[in-house]
Short mmCIF file of C-alpha atoms in Angstrom, two decimals:
data_model
loop_
_atom_site.label_atom_id
_atom_site.label_comp_id
_atom_site.label_asym_id
_atom_site.label_seq_id
_atom_site.Cartn_x
_atom_site.Cartn_y
_atom_site.Cartn_z
CA VAL A 1 40.04 -20.59 -8.49
CA GLY A 2 37.50 -20.83 -5.64
CA GLU A 3 33.93 -19.58 -5.50
CA VAL A 4 33.17 -15.86 -5.17
CA ALA A 5 32.00 -14.72 -1.72
CA LEU A 6 31.41 -11.31 -0.14
CA SER A 7 29.85 -10.40 3.21
CA VAL A 8 29.03 -7.17 5.07
CA ARG A 9 27.69 -6.42 8.56
CA GLY A 10 26.79 -3.20 10.29
CA LEU A 11 24.38 -1.09 12.32
CA ALA A 12 21.84 1.35 10.87
CA LEU A 13 19.40 3.42 12.93
CA GLY A 14 19.96 1.11 15.88
CA THR A 15 19.17 -2.03 13.90
CA GLU A 16 21.72 -4.66 12.94
CA PHE A 17 21.99 -5.71 9.31
CA ASP A 18 24.16 -8.13 7.42
CA GLY A 19 24.35 -9.42 3.89
CA SER A 20 26.26 -11.90 1.80
CA LEU A 21 26.82 -12.44 -1.90
CA SER A 22 28.07 -15.75 -3.23
CA GLY A 23 28.57 -17.12 -6.71
CA GLY A 24 30.30 -19.75 -8.77
CA THR A 25 33.98 -19.77 -9.59
CA LEU A 26 35.71 -16.92 -11.39
CA LYS A 27 37.04 -19.45 -13.89
CA ASP A 28 33.51 -20.45 -14.93
CA LEU A 29 32.52 -16.80 -15.23
CA LEU A 30 35.55 -15.90 -17.37
CA ASP A 31 35.07 -19.03 -19.47
CA GLY A 32 31.64 -17.75 -20.54
CA ALA A 33 29.24 -19.73 -18.34
CA SER A 34 25.64 -19.31 -19.49
CA ASP A 35 24.10 -20.05 -16.07
CA TRP A 36 26.57 -18.78 -13.47
CA PRO A 37 24.99 -19.18 -9.99
CA LEU A 38 24.59 -16.04 -7.89
CA VAL A 39 22.94 -15.81 -4.45
CA PHE A 40 22.29 -12.75 -2.27
CA GLU A 41 21.13 -13.11 1.34
CA GLY A 42 20.36 -10.13 3.55
CA LYS A 43 18.97 -9.62 7.04
CA VAL A 44 17.70 -6.49 8.81
CA GLY A 45 16.64 -7.16 12.37
CA THR A 46 14.60 -10.34 12.04
CA SER A 47 13.56 -9.72 8.41
CA THR A 48 15.35 -11.70 5.71
CA LEU A 49 15.65 -11.52 1.92
CA LYS A 50 17.15 -14.14 -0.40
CA LEU A 51 17.66 -13.76 -4.16
CA GLU A 52 18.88 -16.62 -6.36
CA SER A 53 19.66 -16.51 -10.05
CA GLY A 54 21.82 -17.83 -12.82
CA ILE A 55 23.43 -15.12 -14.92
CA ALA A 56 24.88 -15.21 -18.42
CA SER A 57 28.50 -14.09 -18.29
CA ALA A 58 28.32 -12.60 -21.80
CA ASP A 59 26.10 -9.68 -20.74
CA PHE A 60 25.53 -10.37 -17.00
CA SER A 61 21.80 -10.72 -17.65
CA ALA A 62 19.56 -12.83 -15.40
CA PRO A 63 16.45 -14.25 -17.17
CA THR A 64 14.91 -15.33 -13.83
CA ILE A 65 15.46 -14.44 -10.17
CA LYS A 66 13.94 -16.46 -7.32
CA VAL A 67 12.79 -14.29 -4.41
CA ALA A 68 12.23 -15.30 -0.78
CA LEU A 69 11.21 -12.54 1.66
CA ASP A 70 10.27 -13.06 5.31
CA ILE A 71 9.14 -10.19 7.56
CA PRO A 72 8.00 -11.47 10.99
CA ASP A 73 6.69 -8.02 12.01
CA SER A 74 6.37 -5.19 9.49
CA ARG A 75 6.57 -2.59 12.27
CA GLU A 76 10.23 -3.48 12.69
CA LEU A 77 10.92 -1.74 9.37
CA GLU A 78 9.33 1.55 10.42
CA ARG A 79 12.71 2.84 11.57
CA PHE A 80 13.63 3.00 7.89
CA ALA A 81 10.30 3.57 6.12
CA GLY A 82 8.28 5.55 8.66
CA PRO A 83 4.75 4.54 9.75
CA LEU A 84 3.29 1.70 7.67
CA PRO A 85 -0.44 1.15 7.00
CA VAL A 86 -0.32 -2.56 7.88
CA ALA A 87 1.13 -4.25 10.98
CA THR A 88 1.56 -7.93 10.18
CA SER A 89 3.95 -10.61 9.03
CA VAL A 90 4.86 -11.24 5.40
CA ARG A 91 6.02 -14.44 3.74
CA LEU A 92 6.68 -13.97 0.04
CA ARG A 93 7.92 -16.56 -2.43
CA GLY A 94 8.14 -15.64 -6.07
CA GLU A 95 10.09 -15.41 -9.27
CA VAL A 96 11.08 -12.40 -11.34
CA GLN A 97 11.08 -13.15 -15.06
CA ARG A 98 12.62 -11.01 -17.77
CA ASP A 99 10.86 -10.83 -21.13
CA GLY A 100 13.05 -8.97 -23.60
CA LYS A 101 14.80 -5.78 -22.59
CA HIS A 102 11.91 -3.79 -21.16
CA LEU A 103 9.39 -6.14 -19.56
CA PHE A 104 9.78 -7.72 -16.12
CA ARG A 105 7.23 -9.98 -14.48
CA LEU A 106 6.90 -10.99 -10.79
CA LEU A 107 4.92 -14.17 -10.06
CA VAL A 108 4.02 -14.70 -6.40
CA ALA A 109 2.78 -18.02 -5.03
CA ASP A 110 3.02 -20.03 -1.80
CA SER A 111 3.01 -16.72 0.10
CA LYS A 112 1.15 -15.19 3.04
CA LEU A 113 0.14 -11.79 4.38
CA GLY A 114 -0.38 -12.49 8.04
CA GLU A 115 -2.21 -15.81 8.03
CA SER A 116 -3.89 -15.29 4.66
CA PRO A 117 -2.63 -17.01 1.51
CA LEU A 118 -1.39 -14.42 -0.98
CA GLY A 119 -1.02 -14.62 -4.75
CA ALA A 120 0.02 -11.93 -7.20
CA THR A 121 1.20 -11.19 -10.72
CA VAL A 122 2.95 -7.89 -11.36
CA GLU A 123 4.42 -6.61 -14.63
CA LEU A 124 6.83 -3.69 -15.05
CA ASP A 125 7.22 -2.19 -18.52
CA ILE A 126 10.08 0.31 -18.88
CA SER A 127 9.83 0.82 -22.63
CA GLU A 128 8.31 4.31 -22.24
CA ASP A 129 9.53 7.44 -20.45
CA LEU A 130 7.26 6.62 -17.49
CA PRO A 131 7.43 3.02 -16.27
CA ARG A 132 4.06 1.24 -16.26
CA ILE A 133 3.07 -1.25 -13.57
CA THR A 134 0.10 -3.58 -14.00
CA GLY A 135 -1.02 -6.59 -12.05
CA ASN A 136 -3.40 -8.28 -9.69
CA ILE A 137 -3.24 -9.27 -6.02
CA ASP A 138 -5.43 -11.98 -4.48
CA LEU A 139 -5.94 -12.43 -0.71
CA ASP A 140 -8.11 -15.12 0.82
CA PHE A 141 -8.86 -12.78 3.72
CA LEU A 142 -7.66 -9.60 5.40
CA ASP A 143 -7.72 -9.25 9.17
CA ALA A 144 -8.92 -5.76 10.12
CA ASP A 145 -6.81 -5.96 13.28
CA MET A 146 -3.62 -5.84 11.20
CA LEU A 147 -4.40 -2.35 9.88
CA ALA A 148 -2.04 -0.03 11.75
CA LEU A 149 -4.42 2.88 12.19
CA GLU A 150 -2.36 4.23 15.08
CA PRO A 151 1.45 4.16 15.34
CA PRO A 152 2.74 1.54 17.78
CA LYS A 153 3.58 2.87 21.22
CA GLY A 154 7.15 2.99 22.43
CA ASP A 155 10.30 5.01 22.13
CA SER A 156 10.67 4.24 18.44
CA ALA A 157 8.31 3.83 15.55
CA ALA A 158 9.04 0.16 15.47
CA GLY A 159 8.24 -0.47 19.12
CA GLU A 160 10.71 -1.48 21.80
CA HIS A 161 13.98 -2.59 20.27
CA PRO A 162 16.92 -2.37 22.67
CA GLU A 163 20.07 -0.85 21.24
CA PRO A 164 23.06 -3.18 20.95
CA ALA A 165 25.57 -2.70 23.71
CA THR A 166 28.81 -0.87 22.95
CA THR A 167 32.24 -1.18 24.52
CA GLU A 168 34.97 1.38 25.14
CA THR A 169 37.22 -0.28 22.58
CA GLU A 170 34.79 0.23 19.73
CA THR A 171 35.41 3.04 17.27
CA GLU A 172 33.08 5.95 17.84
CA GLN A 173 30.49 6.13 15.07
CA PRO A 174 28.87 9.30 13.78
CA GLU A 175 25.34 9.94 14.93
CA ALA A 176 22.80 7.98 12.89
CA ALA A 177 20.74 9.94 10.42
CA PRO A 178 16.99 10.19 11.07
CA ALA A 179 14.72 7.59 9.48
CA ASP A 180 13.71 9.96 6.73
CA GLY A 181 17.24 10.14 5.37
CA GLY A 182 18.13 13.37 7.12
CA ASP A 183 16.55 15.69 4.58
CA GLY A 184 12.92 14.67 5.05
CA GLN A 185 12.75 12.90 1.70
CA ASN A 186 12.09 9.22 2.22
CA PHE A 187 10.12 8.14 -0.86
CA VAL A 188 9.92 11.77 -2.03
CA ILE A 189 12.18 13.07 -4.77
CA ALA A 190 12.85 16.81 -4.61
CA GLU A 191 11.08 18.93 -7.23
CA ARG A 192 8.74 16.06 -8.11
CA ASP A 193 5.08 17.01 -8.53
CA SER A 194 3.42 13.60 -8.36
CA LEU A 195 3.44 10.83 -5.80
CA LEU A 196 4.84 8.10 -8.01
CA PRO A 197 6.70 8.57 -11.30
CA VAL A 198 4.77 5.67 -12.85
CA THR A 199 1.48 4.80 -14.50
CA GLY A 200 -0.40 1.60 -13.93
CA LYS A 201 -3.49 -0.42 -13.18
CA PHE A 202 -4.08 -2.87 -10.35
CA GLU A 203 -6.84 -5.22 -9.33
CA LEU A 204 -7.10 -6.26 -5.69
CA LYS A 205 -9.38 -9.14 -4.67
CA ILE A 206 -10.09 -10.04 -1.03
CA GLY A 207 -12.23 -13.03 -0.15
CA GLU A 208 -13.21 -11.67 3.27
CA ILE A 209 -12.36 -8.90 5.74
CA ARG A 210 -12.46 -10.32 9.26
CA ASN A 211 -12.90 -8.78 12.71
CA LEU A 212 -15.30 -6.06 11.60
CA LYS A 213 -18.69 -5.42 13.20
CA ALA A 214 -20.14 -6.63 9.92
CA GLY A 215 -18.24 -8.96 7.63
CA LEU A 216 -17.21 -7.99 4.12
CA ARG A 217 -16.90 -10.74 1.51
CA ASP A 218 -15.86 -11.11 -2.13
CA LEU A 219 -14.35 -7.65 -2.45
CA SER A 220 -12.82 -6.40 -5.68
CA LEU A 221 -11.01 -3.08 -6.07
CA ASP A 222 -9.72 -1.74 -9.39
CA LEU A 223 -7.19 1.08 -9.18
CA ALA A 224 -5.76 2.97 -12.15
CA VAL A 225 -3.13 5.73 -12.05
CA GLU A 226 -2.25 7.90 -15.04
CA GLN A 227 0.21 10.78 -14.80
CA ASN A 228 -0.42 14.35 -15.91
CA THR A 229 1.31 17.65 -15.27
CA GLY A 230 -0.54 18.25 -12.00
CA GLY A 231 -0.16 14.85 -10.40
CA ALA A 232 -1.77 11.47 -10.95
CA ASP A 233 -5.27 10.77 -12.23
CA VAL A 234 -6.81 8.05 -10.07
CA SER A 235 -9.89 5.93 -10.71
CA VAL A 236 -11.37 3.38 -8.33
CA GLU A 237 -14.22 0.91 -8.77
CA PHE A 238 -15.70 -0.97 -5.84
CA ALA A 239 -19.07 -2.73 -5.49
CA GLU A 240 -20.16 -1.24 -8.84
CA ILE A 241 -19.42 2.27 -7.55
CA SER A 242 -16.97 4.17 -9.75
CA MET A 243 -14.99 7.14 -8.49
CA SER A 244 -12.28 9.24 -10.10
CA GLY A 245 -10.07 12.12 -9.10
CA GLN A 246 -6.51 13.24 -8.65
CA LEU A 247 -3.62 12.47 -6.33
CA SER A 248 -0.78 14.95 -5.83
CA LEU A 249 2.27 15.18 -3.62
CA THR A 250 4.21 18.43 -3.61
CA ARG A 251 6.95 20.07 -1.56
CA ASP A 252 6.68 23.74 -0.65
CA GLY A 253 9.47 26.27 -0.36
CA GLU A 254 10.01 25.38 3.29
CA GLY A 255 10.51 21.70 2.50
CA GLU A 256 7.17 20.52 3.87
CA VAL A 257 5.28 17.84 1.93
CA ALA A 258 1.61 18.34 1.03
CA LEU A 259 -0.48 15.27 0.18
CA GLU A 260 -3.87 15.69 -1.50
CA LEU A 261 -6.29 13.08 -2.81
CA GLY A 262 -9.73 13.95 -4.13
CA LEU A 263 -12.28 11.47 -5.51
CA GLU A 264 -15.82 11.92 -6.80
CA GLY A 265 -18.57 9.51 -7.84
CA LYS A 266 -21.94 10.21 -9.43
CA ASP A 267 -25.30 8.48 -9.89
CA ALA A 268 -24.52 5.14 -8.24
CA ASP A 269 -26.59 2.26 -6.94
CA LEU A 270 -25.69 1.13 -3.41
CA ASP A 271 -27.41 -2.26 -3.46
CA GLN A 272 -24.24 -4.31 -3.97
CA LEU A 273 -22.41 -2.38 -1.27
CA ILE A 274 -25.30 -2.95 1.14
CA ASP A 275 -25.30 -6.64 0.30
CA LEU A 276 -21.55 -6.91 0.84
CA TYR A 277 -21.63 -5.12 4.17
CA SER A 278 -24.84 -6.40 5.76
CA GLY A 279 -26.46 -9.00 3.50
CA HIS A 280 -29.80 -7.26 4.22
CA ASP A 281 -32.17 -7.97 1.32
CA LYS A 282 -34.77 -5.39 2.43
CA LEU A 283 -32.49 -2.39 2.03
CA SER A 284 -31.70 -0.51 -1.16
CA GLY A 285 -30.03 2.79 -1.80
CA SER A 286 -28.51 5.25 -4.24
CA PHE A 287 -26.78 8.60 -4.34
CA GLU A 288 -26.51 11.40 -6.86
CA ARG A 289 -23.01 12.49 -5.86
CA VAL A 290 -20.38 11.53 -3.30
CA HIS A 291 -16.99 13.08 -2.88
CA PHE A 292 -14.17 12.89 -0.39
CA THR A 293 -10.79 14.47 0.07
CA ILE A 294 -7.76 13.41 2.06
CA GLY A 295 -5.16 16.03 2.88
CA GLY A 296 -2.11 16.12 5.08
CA ARG A 297 1.19 17.92 5.59
CA GLY A 298 4.43 16.69 7.11
CA ARG A 299 8.18 16.29 6.80
CA THR A 300 7.78 13.32 4.44
CA ASP A 301 4.96 11.79 2.41
CA LEU A 302 4.44 9.10 5.07
CA ASP A 303 4.39 11.77 7.77
CA ALA A 304 1.82 13.71 5.75
CA TRP A 305 -0.31 10.54 5.44
CA ALA A 306 -0.09 9.93 9.20
CA LYS A 307 -1.39 13.49 9.81
CA ARG A 308 -4.15 13.26 7.21
CA GLU A 309 -7.59 14.80 7.57
CA VAL A 310 -10.59 13.32 5.76
CA GLN A 311 -13.64 15.17 4.46
CA ILE A 312 -16.65 13.32 3.01
CA GLY A 313 -19.66 14.81 1.27
CA VAL A 314 -22.90 13.29 -0.06
CA ASP A 315 -25.60 14.93 -2.19
CA ASN A 316 -29.11 13.55 -2.68
CA ALA A 317 -28.67 10.10 -1.21
CA LYS A 318 -31.55 7.75 -0.44
CA MET A 319 -31.95 4.57 1.60
CA THR A 320 -35.17 2.57 1.38
CA PHE A 321 -36.34 -0.11 3.83
CA HIS A 322 -38.82 -2.42 2.11
CA GLY A 323 -41.07 -3.37 5.00
CA GLY A 324 -43.95 -5.07 3.22
CA GLU A 325 -47.05 -2.89 3.17
CA LYS A 326 -45.07 0.33 3.35
CA ASP A 327 -41.57 1.33 2.37
CA TRP A 328 -39.65 3.66 4.68
CA VAL A 329 -37.42 6.13 2.89
CA PHE A 330 -34.50 7.88 4.52
CA SER A 331 -33.14 10.61 2.26
CA VAL A 332 -30.22 12.99 2.62
CA GLU A 333 -30.21 16.18 0.58
CA LYS A 334 -26.72 17.15 1.60
CA ALA A 335 -24.26 15.85 4.20
CA SER A 336 -20.64 16.57 5.02
CA LEU A 337 -18.35 14.87 7.50
CA ASP A 338 -15.01 16.33 8.55
CA ARG A 339 -13.09 13.65 10.43
CA GLY A 340 -10.25 16.03 11.11
CA ARG A 341 -12.60 18.21 13.18
CA SER A 342 -15.16 15.48 14.06
CA THR A 343 -18.12 17.44 12.72
CA LEU A 344 -21.21 16.26 10.80
CA VAL A 345 -23.64 18.52 8.98
CA ALA A 346 -26.62 16.95 7.22
CA ASN A 347 -30.29 17.40 6.39
CA GLY A 348 -32.97 15.33 4.70
CA VAL A 349 -36.28 13.51 5.16
CA LEU A 350 -37.24 10.41 7.17
CA GLY A 351 -40.50 9.11 5.82
CA GLU A 352 -42.33 12.40 5.45
CA ALA A 353 -40.66 14.24 8.32
CA PRO A 354 -37.74 16.59 7.68
CA TRP A 355 -34.61 16.22 9.84
CA ALA A 356 -31.30 17.95 10.30
CA ALA A 357 -28.04 17.28 12.15
CA ASN A 358 -25.03 19.47 12.87
#
């Protein structure tokens, strides 16, 4: 009996895809092979995915799966996923390991995000009602130019991708569904109150952010998400500044998605942040309270994120320039910035002189 092989090819949302599944012989599988080879290869546009494993025929379990993912341009996938926050290439090489029945571990090495080396360890624990994801991601650097702050121009979200030509002899196909799945629910499950049905904790380390007016180096971000009945509790720590709040994603009676994120930090020292951003050793600062909210509404969660509005508020902040004989103090009693409406309202003291802006 020959080796197992299966292939499929088609067209989805104007993008060609094909995939193949190949394995060992049926005889070996039926005879109880303990390491029966199985390979999946898929391609969407120019992006490719390859999975390799050896499965045990007794229970069809795979203790390890080798993963190879190549995405030359992440914007090409926006036809399926909607607008993405990063426009870059991805080269991922890793291995998924299974530890018992409930724990899965992804080890990433020899990988790149854009031109930056990428390493990661991610664990998924499904032993509880809510899956828990923990892990760390390490990037040598992040190029600020790759952040897709504006959607790419063109007729489609993915840029200019000509549609494959059709002939009169081809069977007429039904009209393709929109990228959100037709019901406005990509990545959103109906009747779900929170953004992700998981809990977890992640640490992100970036050696340097390039192509900014001022360079950022040795960045570390800790993110924790814990579910509750109203959404997800979120905590973030960056440059010794801790903030916490809540993230929620809800769908109203008309099917529109509402995204809300609110974070607040209190009594923090800004010296490390100033050092990271400018390296200026004559500046110091602090604030009593800072808070910001991000809100947006749209057909899907990604659409809501694309239409987000940001509000930032600061109470009793102070910046001090240590100039030798005399220190100059710039203080802010209260300030609020609404990026959705491009307004700034603030007041405080510069030296001994009061000031205000609105």
